[in-house]
Amino acid sequence: MKTRTSCPYCGTGCGVTVERTADGRYTVSGDKARPANRGRLCSKGIALAETLSEDRRLLYPEIAGQRVSWYQAIDHVSRVLQETIDEHGYDSVAFYVSGQLLTEDYYVINKLVKGWFGTANIDASSHMGMASSIVAHHRAWGSDVVPGCYQDLESADLVVMVGSNLARCHPVIHQRILAEKQRRPELFLVVIDPRCTATADQADLHLSIQSDGDSLLFNGLLAYLADHDKLDKAYIEHHVSGLGDTLQAIADMSLQQLAERLGIGQQQLETFYRRFANTPATVTLYAQGVNQSESGSDKVSAIINCHLATGRIGKPGMGPFSLSGQANSMGEREVGGLTTMLAAHMEFSDPRHRDRAQRFWDSPRIASDPDSCALGLFKAITDGRIKAVWILGANPVDSLPDADSIRTALQSCPHVIVSEVAESTDTLACATVRLPALPWGEKDGTVTNSERCISRQRALRRPHGEARADWWAVSQVACRMGFRSGFNYASAADIFREHARLSGSCHGTSRSFDISACASLSDEDYQNLAPFYWPWRDGPAPEQAVRFFANGHYFTPDRKARMIPVNAARPGNRDLTKHYPLRLNSGRTRDQWQTMTRTGYSARLSGYPAEPFLAMHPHDAMSHGIRDADIVTMRSPHGAVLLRALLSEQQRPGQVFSSMHWTDEFASQARINSLIGSSVDPSSCQPAYKSQAVSLQRLDAASHGYAMLRHKPDTSLFADIEYWAMTPVTGGWQIEFASLQDSRELDTNLAMRLTKSMQPCCIEPLSCLDHAIGMRRMAVFEQDRLQFLLFTSESPVPVSRSWSAAQFEALWNERSTRWRLLAGRPGMDQSDTGTDACS
Ligand code: SF4
């Protein structure tokens, strides 16, 4: 049976076709009819079937670690919320959700919080990725709308990618651009990023500007366009205000001065400016590298200013284009699932909107003001003002800045309700109530991608265990609290129809989001709903994306776009000190997703890279006495992590890069966000994830180890070992170790603990000490099956990882052949398919 659904990871919104074979397995392929990907998938999308395992799932509700029925769980949660509200008021409860939820889930949660609790105590992980773009959209055109669509990338003659490693973070969009470049080599690609990324590698021009130099660069571009008579005066006259003030705010600088401040060559800078000035069909894509900054909103405004001043917006191949990070960050914004929004793109600041939402919901109250963002929300938990928090689909203990303080906040909170798919996450460890949620493949609803395309995410199979939809759990709690009139939903389709009705309830010119054509869909229509772009008010679904603003009609009172004067932040060495002399940039890698709760269990996705790494320029490595593959302690004023050094000429000297994926589930101490401070953009409250001042120190490890195990071990076995990192491989799990213990001590500890964790009656160990290189080797069997291999040494362990992993498939009934395993590599009569003799 075939099911057409949507990929749950990034904001590209790829369509996926899943087929269930006769033996119950699933195969995944790209949906050729989906406009976003036309059959393409990236490595994560291709490996989706590997994340459908029913192991490691949270399957039953639990209160204080004890399994309970859903009836008991709903009863408990509703009582806890009600008692907290009765004693401390509505502001004492909060919700934190993520861009992984479906629109129907968000809608119900947002309605409960804003309409029934009357607060804005809800925020989402999308705030961490997109808030600066939302602010800049609002102040430029009065509405949170992305004006263009993916087709523009293929119609453009110039694509500028700013703060976006598209090749790794939105791989299918990058593939589309590269395919067009191959067809039309004159398509010019510019990448603006301090790092030389995989995206920069394939660009015609890479501007490796100083961190946070974007506003200066785009302010300079606007001044250049004005000086060279490249502004679209007719468009500005009719549709734009604020040009004079914006130009006046730009510091007077020569190109040479500008290039020096940005840390790039003047010729490169001029090439970019000239190319932009002379190419009408220009799209500027931007993502987290722009948004996640203390000046993120201004950076986006500086980009938008250049497009408004040239009238390059809303026409084929033209426009500023904000890419959303998660599969449904946009859906979250549409229902108002952030603390700064009301619902359906309605505003707190407009009393007519508040009145409209309250009357539509027939709710007892309505939130009147935005509340603090996620960081403020967790601060309120620390201060004891919030006493009950419900977290759905998010892992804030790893994903929020100053992550250790988030963990401390949750540990001090009387009631922490967590709805989660996985049986174990760093956030779930803080929960007082655990509720089993539906994963991709079992959940059913809608998502919206970066280009405003709404599509269905469909269930492939029945829910496992007692897992339930988030909208169902929240509605049940709301009904038990006495709010049945507002939350008596029978299905996701019911919720979607109501969301569509609300979107059309204040027709007119003041809002962009409107999908009222879906208000009367039947259940069958909803089940078969084809991807469509909003707005869709009536008639058949638009055949292609509607672009906004080619002819003005902005959502501001005078219907004109507003250019925003931007005071360019000074790029360079801000915040660096003698104690913290380097700047940390963090981001995604190609094959992992967020905090690895799904992709971290796929062997195919876990080899690249297999350990938490720190990329640094060889000059920085040399000045810190660090060699390639050393273990490095990276510190900030907020915490410390241990990572494997990766020397790379592609890093800008003075800046280091690490991935944000690793958690305590997979490594000893690699939660990157524990280093990040809580500075935010003052307009958007979006944290500055990408510019933390840090220091480095080599770990003088006295011993190293490598183990391959059939089953994932309990990480408490390694509690006193400084560095470990584990990843799945076909047939088992591999773990790398480095320790201050001497190698004999490390070996004894590991051998004893790993052996003890097995059934002692059945195991047969085999070990030897290789005096020549001081390496200890051990293999342990249970009957005919290899259970684990362990190698320890004073220096990094030179064994073949891939060969070792392959031995778990074999039957080892011939005892005389078992000693071969201790070599840790194939004999002369076999070939080694792996390249990883040593990580
Ligand atoms: Fe999924 Fe994004 Fe990859 Fe598409 S590009 S398959 S949406 S992760």
mmCIF file of N, CA and C and ligand atoms in Angstrom, residues 7 9-10 12-14 41-42 44-45 170-172, ligand 1:
data_model
loop_
_atom_site.group_PDB
_atom_site.id
_atom_site.type_symbol
_atom_site.label_atom_id
_atom_site.label_comp_id
_atom_site.label_asym_id
_atom_site.label_seq_id
_atom_site.Cartn_x
_atom_site.Cartn_y
_atom_site.Cartn_z
ATOM 1 N N CYS A 7 7.807 14.954 4.385
ATOM 2 C CA CYS A 7 8.971 14.730 5.243
ATOM 3 C C CYS A 7 8.837 15.577 6.515
ATOM 4 N N TYR A 9 11.218 16.745 8.548
ATOM 5 C CA TYR A 9 12.399 17.441 9.052
ATOM 6 C C TYR A 9 12.409 18.923 8.681
ATOM 7 N N CYS A 10 13.097 19.313 7.629
ATOM 8 C CA CYS A 10 13.348 20.750 7.443
ATOM 9 C C CYS A 10 12.181 21.454 6.753
ATOM 10 N N THR A 12 11.867 22.674 3.898
ATOM 11 C CA THR A 12 11.708 22.558 2.444
ATOM 12 C C THR A 12 10.331 22.024 2.110
ATOM 13 N N GLY A 13 9.882 21.033 2.898
ATOM 14 C CA GLY A 13 8.530 20.500 2.685
ATOM 15 C C GLY A 13 8.464 19.477 1.567
ATOM 16 N N CYS A 14 9.407 18.549 1.543
ATOM 17 C CA CYS A 14 9.425 17.551 0.467
ATOM 18 C C CYS A 14 8.277 16.552 0.620
ATOM 19 N N LEU A 41 14.910 13.720 -2.716
ATOM 20 C CA LEU A 41 14.976 13.673 -1.252
ATOM 21 C C LEU A 41 16.436 13.795 -0.854
ATOM 22 N N CYS A 42 16.689 14.289 0.329
ATOM 23 C CA CYS A 42 18.072 14.314 0.818
ATOM 24 C C CYS A 42 18.330 13.053 1.644
ATOM 25 N N LYS A 44 18.489 12.480 4.771
ATOM 26 C CA LYS A 44 17.582 12.258 5.906
ATOM 27 C C LYS A 44 16.230 11.760 5.417
ATOM 28 N N GLY A 45 15.731 12.352 4.337
ATOM 29 C CA GLY A 45 14.444 11.919 3.795
ATOM 30 C C GLY A 45 14.503 10.478 3.319
ATOM 31 N N HIS A 170 19.094 22.682 3.860
ATOM 32 C CA HIS A 170 17.932 22.568 2.974
ATOM 33 C C HIS A 170 18.439 21.930 1.667
ATOM 34 N N PRO A 171 18.895 20.674 1.759
ATOM 35 C CA PRO A 171 19.630 20.105 0.620
ATOM 36 C C PRO A 171 18.831 20.047 -0.681
ATOM 37 N N VAL A 172 17.531 19.830 -0.594
ATOM 38 C CA VAL A 172 16.770 19.695 -1.842
ATOM 39 C C VAL A 172 16.619 21.050 -2.536
HETATM 40 FE FE1 SF4 B 1 13.208 16.269 4.301
HETATM 41 FE FE2 SF4 B 1 14.312 18.692 4.164
HETATM 42 FE FE3 SF4 B 1 15.596 16.585 3.204
HETATM 43 FE FE4 SF4 B 1 13.422 17.476 1.970
HETATM 44 S S1 SF4 B 1 15.372 18.563 2.182
HETATM 45 S S2 SF4 B 1 13.927 15.334 2.381
HETATM 46 S S3 SF4 B 1 12.175 18.159 3.711
HETATM 47 S S4 SF4 B 1 15.076 16.959 5.342
#
